[in-house]
GROMACS .gro file of C-alpha atoms in nm:
model
  316
    1MET     CA    1   0.000   0.000   0.000
    2LEU     CA    2   0.157   0.329  -0.110
    3PHE     CA    3   0.232   0.598   0.150
    4ARG     CA    4   0.249   0.925  -0.040
    5SER     CA    5   0.350   1.217   0.179
    6VAL     CA    6   0.321   1.434   0.491
    7ALA     CA    7   0.266   1.811   0.511
    8PRO     CA    8   0.232   2.069   0.792
    9ALA     CA    9  -0.124   2.120   0.913
   10GLY     CA   10  -0.177   2.390   1.175
   11ALA     CA   11   0.011   2.283   1.488
   12GLY     CA   12   0.050   1.927   1.357
   13PHE     CA   13   0.069   1.730   1.034
   14VAL     CA   14  -0.148   1.566   0.771
   15SER     CA   15  -0.058   1.241   0.590
   16TRP     CA   16  -0.212   1.066   0.291
   17GLY     CA   17  -0.158   0.751   0.091
   18GLY     CA   18  -0.256   0.497  -0.169
   19ASP     CA   19  -0.535   0.359   0.050
   20GLY     CA   20  -0.726   0.687   0.007
   21ALA     CA   21  -0.688   0.777   0.376
   22VAL     CA   22  -0.620   1.126   0.509
   23ARG     CA   23  -0.497   1.132   0.869
   24PHE     CA   24  -0.420   1.425   1.097
   25TRP     CA   25  -0.148   1.412   1.363
   26ASP     CA   26  -0.046   1.627   1.660
   27THR     CA   27   0.313   1.744   1.718
   28ASP     CA   28   0.386   1.434   1.928
   29GLY     CA   29   0.298   1.203   1.640
   30GLY     CA   30  -0.039   1.096   1.780
   31ALA     CA   31  -0.336   1.068   1.541
   32PHE     CA   32  -0.639   1.277   1.640
   33ASP     CA   33  -1.004   1.295   1.544
   34GLY     CA   34  -1.073   1.399   1.189
   35GLY     CA   35  -0.950   1.273   0.856
   36TRP     CA   36  -1.086   1.018   0.616
   37PRO     CA   37  -1.016   0.646   0.671
   38THR     CA   38  -1.079   0.556   0.308
   39SER     CA   39  -1.188   0.723  -0.015
   40ASN     CA   40  -1.365   0.436  -0.192
   41GLY     CA   41  -1.025   0.276  -0.248
   42SER     CA   42  -0.898   0.576  -0.444
   43ASP     CA   43  -0.528   0.653  -0.452
   44LEU     CA   44  -0.504   0.996  -0.288
   45ILE     CA   45  -0.256   1.203  -0.488
   46GLY     CA   46  -0.222   1.525  -0.287
   47VAL     CA   47  -0.329   1.747   0.003
   48THR     CA   48  -0.252   2.117   0.050
   49LEU     CA   49  -0.357   2.404   0.275
   50ALA     CA   50  -0.668   2.598   0.170
   51GLY     CA   51  -0.734   2.894   0.397
   52PRO     CA   52  -0.793   2.763   0.750
   53GLY     CA   53  -0.858   2.413   0.613
   54PHE     CA   54  -0.734   2.184   0.335
   55VAL     CA   55  -0.806   2.059  -0.014
   56SER     CA   56  -0.732   1.704  -0.136
   57TRP     CA   57  -0.743   1.534  -0.478
   58ASP     CA   58  -0.733   1.175  -0.603
   59GLU     CA   59  -0.701   0.937  -0.899
   60ASN     CA   60  -1.077   0.919  -0.957
   61GLY     CA   61  -1.126   1.289  -1.031
   62ALA     CA   62  -1.242   1.401  -0.686
   63VAL     CA   63  -1.148   1.735  -0.529
   64ARG     CA   64  -1.253   1.762  -0.163
   65PHE     CA   65  -1.240   2.053   0.080
   66TRP     CA   66  -1.184   2.011   0.455
   67ASP     CA   67  -1.231   2.238   0.757
   68ALA     CA   68  -0.953   2.312   1.008
   69GLU     CA   69  -1.070   2.019   1.225
   70GLY     CA   70  -1.012   1.766   0.948
   71ARG     CA   71  -1.377   1.717   0.845
   72VAL     CA   72  -1.488   1.698   0.482
   73LEU     CA   73  -1.715   1.985   0.374
   74PRO     CA   74  -1.985   1.800   0.173
   75ASP     CA   75  -2.116   2.113  -0.001
   76ARG     CA   76  -1.776   2.201  -0.148
   77GLY     CA   77  -1.553   2.037  -0.406
   78HIS     CA   78  -1.678   1.773  -0.649
   79PRO     CA   79  -1.651   1.390  -0.666
   80LYS     CA   80  -1.590   1.411  -1.042
   81ALA     CA   81  -1.411   1.742  -1.095
   82HIS     CA   82  -1.196   1.566  -1.357
   83ALA     CA   83  -1.248   1.254  -1.566
   84GLY     CA   84  -0.953   1.062  -1.426
   85ASP     CA   85  -0.648   1.155  -1.219
   86VAL     CA   86  -0.634   1.501  -1.065
   87TRP     CA   87  -0.264   1.592  -1.082
   88GLY     CA   88  -0.271   1.910  -0.877
   89VAL     CA   89  -0.454   2.198  -0.708
   90LEU     CA   90  -0.307   2.546  -0.664
   91GLN     CA   91  -0.425   2.853  -0.472
   92ALA     CA   92  -0.524   3.116  -0.731
   93GLY     CA   93  -0.605   3.452  -0.578
   94SER     CA   94  -0.897   3.395  -0.341
   95GLY     CA   95  -0.984   3.066  -0.514
   96PHE     CA   96  -0.812   2.766  -0.668
   97VAL     CA   97  -0.717   2.605  -0.998
   98SER     CA   98  -0.710   2.227  -1.060
   99TRP     CA   99  -0.572   2.018  -1.347
  100GLY     CA  100  -0.580   1.653  -1.445
  101GLY     CA  101  -0.526   1.358  -1.673
  102ASP     CA  102  -0.834   1.447  -1.877
  103GLY     CA  103  -0.662   1.758  -2.019
  104GLY     CA  104  -0.889   1.986  -1.817
  105VAL     CA  105  -0.800   2.301  -1.623
  106TRP     CA  106  -1.071   2.428  -1.387
  107PHE     CA  107  -1.097   2.738  -1.172
  108TRP     CA  108  -1.276   2.736  -0.834
  109ASP     CA  109  -1.407   3.014  -0.609
  110ALA     CA  110  -1.309   3.054  -0.242
  111GLU     CA  111  -1.609   2.841  -0.140
  112GLY     CA  112  -1.488   2.539  -0.336
  113ARG     CA  113  -1.728   2.568  -0.631
  114VAL     CA  114  -1.621   2.524  -0.994
  115LEU     CA  115  -1.656   2.841  -1.203
  116PRO     CA  116  -1.812   2.701  -1.525
  117ASP     CA  117  -1.723   3.006  -1.737
  118ARG     CA  118  -1.351   2.976  -1.656
  119GLY     CA  119  -1.095   2.714  -1.745
  120HIS     CA  120  -1.143   2.453  -2.017
  121PRO     CA  121  -1.233   2.079  -2.022
  122LYS     CA  122  -0.971   2.018  -2.294
  123ALA     CA  123  -0.704   2.277  -2.231
  124HIS     CA  124  -0.450   2.013  -2.342
  125THR     CA  125  -0.497   1.704  -2.559
  126GLY     CA  126  -0.328   1.484  -2.296
  127ASP     CA  127  -0.244   1.500  -1.927
  128VAL     CA  128  -0.195   1.847  -1.782
  129TRP     CA  129   0.124   1.811  -1.576
  130GLY     CA  130   0.124   2.149  -1.408
  131VAL     CA  131  -0.013   2.500  -1.363
  132LEU     CA  132   0.187   2.794  -1.229
  133GLN     CA  133   0.116   3.158  -1.147
  134ALA     CA  134   0.271   3.376  -1.420
  135GLY     CA  135   0.242   3.751  -1.368
  136SER     CA  136  -0.125   3.837  -1.318
  137GLY     CA  137  -0.235   3.512  -1.484
  138PHE     CA  138  -0.126   3.149  -1.518
  139VAL     CA  139   0.066   2.910  -1.742
  140SER     CA  140  -0.013   2.541  -1.798
  141TRP     CA  141   0.187   2.260  -1.960
  142GLY     CA  142   0.115   1.902  -2.055
  143GLY     CA  143   0.195   1.569  -2.211
  144ASP     CA  144   0.095   1.701  -2.552
  145GLY     CA  145   0.398   1.933  -2.564
  146GLY     CA  146   0.181   2.243  -2.526
  147VAL     CA  147   0.242   2.548  -2.309
  148TRP     CA  148  -0.056   2.780  -2.267
  149PHE     CA  149  -0.088   3.116  -2.095
  150TRP     CA  150  -0.409   3.222  -1.917
  151ASP     CA  151  -0.537   3.560  -1.798
  152ALA     CA  152  -0.643   3.629  -1.439
  153GLU     CA  153  -1.004   3.537  -1.530
  154GLY     CA  154  -0.910   3.183  -1.634
  155ARG     CA  155  -0.925   3.234  -2.013
  156VAL     CA  156  -0.661   3.098  -2.251
  157LEU     CA  157  -0.466   3.369  -2.434
  158PRO     CA  158  -0.458   3.226  -2.791
  159ASP     CA  159  -0.176   3.454  -2.908
  160ARG     CA  160   0.060   3.336  -2.634
  161GLY     CA  161   0.223   3.003  -2.563
  162HIS     CA  162   0.251   2.728  -2.823
  163ILE     CA  163   0.059   2.411  -2.909
  164ARG     CA  164   0.393   2.229  -2.964
  165ALA     CA  165   0.643   2.405  -2.743
  166HIS     CA  166   0.821   2.071  -2.705
  167ASN     CA  167   0.828   1.762  -2.924
  168GLY     CA  168   0.683   1.540  -2.652
  169SER     CA  169   0.586   1.587  -2.291
  170VAL     CA  170   0.670   1.915  -2.115
  171ARG     CA  171   0.828   1.808  -1.786
  172GLY     CA  172   0.820   2.142  -1.605
  173LEU     CA  173   0.838   2.522  -1.600
  174LEU     CA  174   1.045   2.751  -1.380
  175PRO     CA  175   0.992   3.127  -1.331
  176ILE     CA  176   1.319   3.316  -1.364
  177GLY     CA  177   1.405   3.688  -1.373
  178PHE     CA  178   1.345   3.747  -1.744
  179GLY     CA  179   1.048   3.510  -1.784
  180LEU     CA  180   1.012   3.131  -1.777
  181ILE     CA  181   1.217   2.822  -1.856
  182SER     CA  182   1.044   2.509  -1.991
  183TRP     CA  183   1.200   2.165  -2.039
  184GLY     CA  184   1.087   1.837  -2.183
  185GLY     CA  185   1.135   1.476  -2.277
  186ASP     CA  186   1.270   1.592  -2.613
  187GLY     CA  187   1.587   1.719  -2.440
  188ALA     CA  188   1.508   2.085  -2.509
  189VAL     CA  189   1.543   2.378  -2.271
  190ARG     CA  190   1.330   2.668  -2.395
  191VAL     CA  191   1.311   3.029  -2.277
  192TRP     CA  192   0.994   3.242  -2.268
  193ASP     CA  193   0.959   3.614  -2.203
  194VAL     CA  194   0.709   3.760  -1.956
  195GLU     CA  195   0.454   3.805  -2.236
  196GLY     CA  196   0.447   3.433  -2.318
  197GLU     CA  197   0.658   3.464  -2.634
  198LEU     CA  198   0.911   3.190  -2.709
  199SER     CA  199   1.267   3.324  -2.749
  200PRO     CA  200   1.412   3.110  -3.033
  201ASP     CA  201   1.770   3.237  -2.983
  202ARG     CA  202   1.781   3.130  -2.618
  203GLY     CA  203   1.794   2.788  -2.456
  204HIS     CA  204   1.881   2.483  -2.666
  205PRO     CA  205   1.673   2.229  -2.866
  206LYS     CA  206   1.903   1.943  -2.756
  207ALA     CA  207   2.039   2.047  -2.418
  208HIS     CA  208   2.026   1.683  -2.298
  209ASP     CA  209   2.016   1.356  -2.490
  210GLY     CA  210   1.726   1.138  -2.375
  211GLY     CA  211   1.533   1.413  -2.199
  212VAL     CA  212   1.572   1.688  -1.939
  213VAL     CA  213   1.495   1.564  -1.587
  214GLY     CA  214   1.496   1.900  -1.407
  215VAL     CA  215   1.592   2.267  -1.393
  216ALA     CA  216   1.661   2.479  -1.082
  217PRO     CA  217   1.779   2.834  -1.007
  218ALA     CA  218   2.158   2.874  -0.979
  219GLY     CA  219   2.289   3.217  -0.887
  220CYS     CA  220   2.172   3.465  -1.152
  221GLY     CA  221   2.094   3.184  -1.396
  222PHE     CA  222   1.990   2.821  -1.370
  223VAL     CA  223   2.119   2.463  -1.382
  224SER     CA  224   1.975   2.172  -1.583
  225TRP     CA  225   2.026   1.796  -1.555
  226GLY     CA  226   1.922   1.503  -1.766
  227ARG     CA  227   1.900   1.134  -1.843
  228ASP     CA  228   2.232   1.154  -2.031
  229GLY     CA  229   2.425   1.213  -1.706
  230ALA     CA  230   2.500   1.575  -1.798
  231ILE     CA  231   2.472   1.880  -1.574
  232TRP     CA  232   2.481   2.220  -1.746
  233PHE     CA  233   2.490   2.573  -1.606
  234TRP     CA  234   2.318   2.862  -1.786
  235ASP     CA  235   2.338   3.241  -1.752
  236ALA     CA  236   2.047   3.476  -1.688
  237GLU     CA  237   1.991   3.518  -2.064
  238GLY     CA  238   1.940   3.146  -2.125
  239GLU     CA  239   2.288   3.087  -2.274
  240ARG     CA  240   2.471   2.769  -2.173
  241LEU     CA  241   2.806   2.832  -2.001
  242PRO     CA  242   3.052   2.601  -2.182
  243ASP     CA  243   3.318   2.613  -1.907
  244ARG     CA  244   3.078   2.497  -1.634
  245GLY     CA  245   2.906   2.167  -1.574
  246HIS     CA  246   3.000   1.841  -1.746
  247PRO     CA  247   2.854   1.622  -2.025
  248LYS     CA  248   2.918   1.314  -1.809
  249ALA     CA  249   2.876   1.447  -1.457
  250HIS     CA  250   2.715   1.113  -1.366
  251ASP     CA  251   2.716   0.768  -1.520
  252GLY     CA  252   2.340   0.743  -1.575
  253ASP     CA  253   2.027   0.947  -1.503
  254VAL     CA  254   2.086   1.251  -1.284
  255ARG     CA  255   1.799   1.253  -1.032
  256GLY     CA  256   1.850   1.598  -0.882
  257VAL     CA  257   2.069   1.904  -0.818
  258LEU     CA  258   2.049   2.124  -0.507
  259GLN     CA  259   2.218   2.448  -0.401
  260ALA     CA  260   2.470   2.363  -0.128
  261GLY     CA  261   2.611   2.677   0.032
  262SER     CA  262   2.796   2.861  -0.244
  263GLY     CA  263   2.810   2.543  -0.455
  264PHE     CA  264   2.584   2.248  -0.543
  265VAL     CA  265   2.522   1.881  -0.474
  266SER     CA  266   2.397   1.631  -0.736
  267TRP     CA  267   2.282   1.268  -0.720
  268ASP     CA  268   2.194   0.989  -0.959
  269GLU     CA  269   2.028   0.652  -1.022
  270ASN     CA  270   2.344   0.457  -0.937
  271GLY     CA  271   2.388   0.569  -0.576
  272GLU     CA  272   2.640   0.847  -0.642
  273VAL     CA  273   2.640   1.186  -0.464
  274ARG     CA  274   2.873   1.458  -0.598
  275PHE     CA  275   2.959   1.810  -0.477
  276TRP     CA  276   3.035   2.111  -0.699
  277ASP     CA  277   3.194   2.453  -0.635
  278GLU     CA  278   3.026   2.784  -0.723
  279GLU     CA  279   3.200   2.781  -1.063
  280GLY     CA  280   3.025   2.459  -1.165
  281ARG     CA  281   3.331   2.233  -1.120
  282VAL     CA  282   3.318   1.892  -0.951
  283LEU     CA  283   3.500   1.868  -0.615
  284PRO     CA  284   3.673   1.527  -0.650
  285ASP     CA  285   3.752   1.491  -0.278
  286ARG     CA  286   3.386   1.522  -0.172
  287GLY     CA  287   3.078   1.307  -0.219
  288HIS     CA  288   3.083   0.930  -0.280
  289LEU     CA  289   3.058   0.702  -0.584
  290LYS     CA  290   2.840   0.457  -0.387
  291ALA     CA  291   2.668   0.662  -0.122
  292HIS     CA  292   2.365   0.434  -0.164
  293ASP     CA  293   2.301   0.085  -0.295
  294GLY     CA  294   2.064   0.182  -0.575
  295ASP     CA  295   1.914   0.511  -0.683
  296VAL     CA  296   1.946   0.818  -0.462
  297ARG     CA  297   1.594   0.954  -0.405
  298GLY     CA  298   1.688   1.287  -0.250
  299VAL     CA  299   1.937   1.512  -0.068
  300LEU     CA  300   1.836   1.776   0.186
  301GLN     CA  301   2.025   2.044   0.378
  302ALA     CA  302   2.042   1.951   0.748
  303GLY     CA  303   2.198   2.219   0.968
  304SER     CA  304   2.551   2.279   0.839
  305GLY     CA  305   2.552   1.947   0.650
  306PHE     CA  306   2.325   1.727   0.438
  307VAL     CA  307   2.115   1.413   0.460
  308SER     CA  308   2.063   1.174   0.166
  309TRP     CA  309   1.830   0.876   0.120
  310GLY     CA  310   1.790   0.608  -0.144
  311GLY     CA  311   1.565   0.345  -0.293
  312GLY     CA  312   1.794   0.063  -0.183
  313SER     CA  313   1.870   0.120   0.182
  314GLY     CA  314   2.014   0.371   0.424
  315VAL     CA  315   1.991   0.736   0.520
  316TRP     CA  316   2.320   0.924   0.545
   0.00000   0.00000   0.00000
């Protein structure tokens, strides 16, 4: 049975999992009244704060609202907000926006009611993987390779974005000083201005062979990593810095990169953790080739050091 995650909830915590349960916990780790023991067997995908309460979403299209005591509000949300998986819910002004595997993007008021004249049931022709605040409006991206910009009223801006921003799934978007960065399974890193116009002379159509896994801020620019084992550093204009990073930083998929003081730490599918200086050069006397037996799932700053964990065994 899949345990998904834990998040802060008032003075305690909320947890959710593949059994459809939502449970609330006090600061001593004791469960307290409230929550939802099951959700008709649905795999619960996420829970987030919503005003004084919470909102949850699941694989069967349900979006539910909860009060601060952990009780479902039956007159809010919808059991079939989306036809299939709901992939996310985001606070949008005084209301919310939700997106899902049906290609739909819906806007909700502060009372948890869908606004039928906003959003679109087929904003994308495949899964919508994410929605992000962009200026006074929003931007959405999906498995169809599309990136669409929306105004503050939840209407698509047809002269912005692109139906095929990437040749394949768009994996993510990152706001950065001059606009947005998008990346995809096609290996491209693309740069957008604040108006939603693609900048063809920035980024790179083949930044990574096999697909870009992630992008994160790095100083005044950003860093990208991919399935080809490469880590690349980019300036604030979206130009790759040829003297930083490495085409074979890792032997296999790079799972993540994190700012570590003035430098960075990276990890991969083969158990390796590496440290980098602020100039984007590997520090050979730090990290470990076999920090974990199997893939490294994550690295987190812990005080003046770090903690890492993996899919095989061990937390270091």
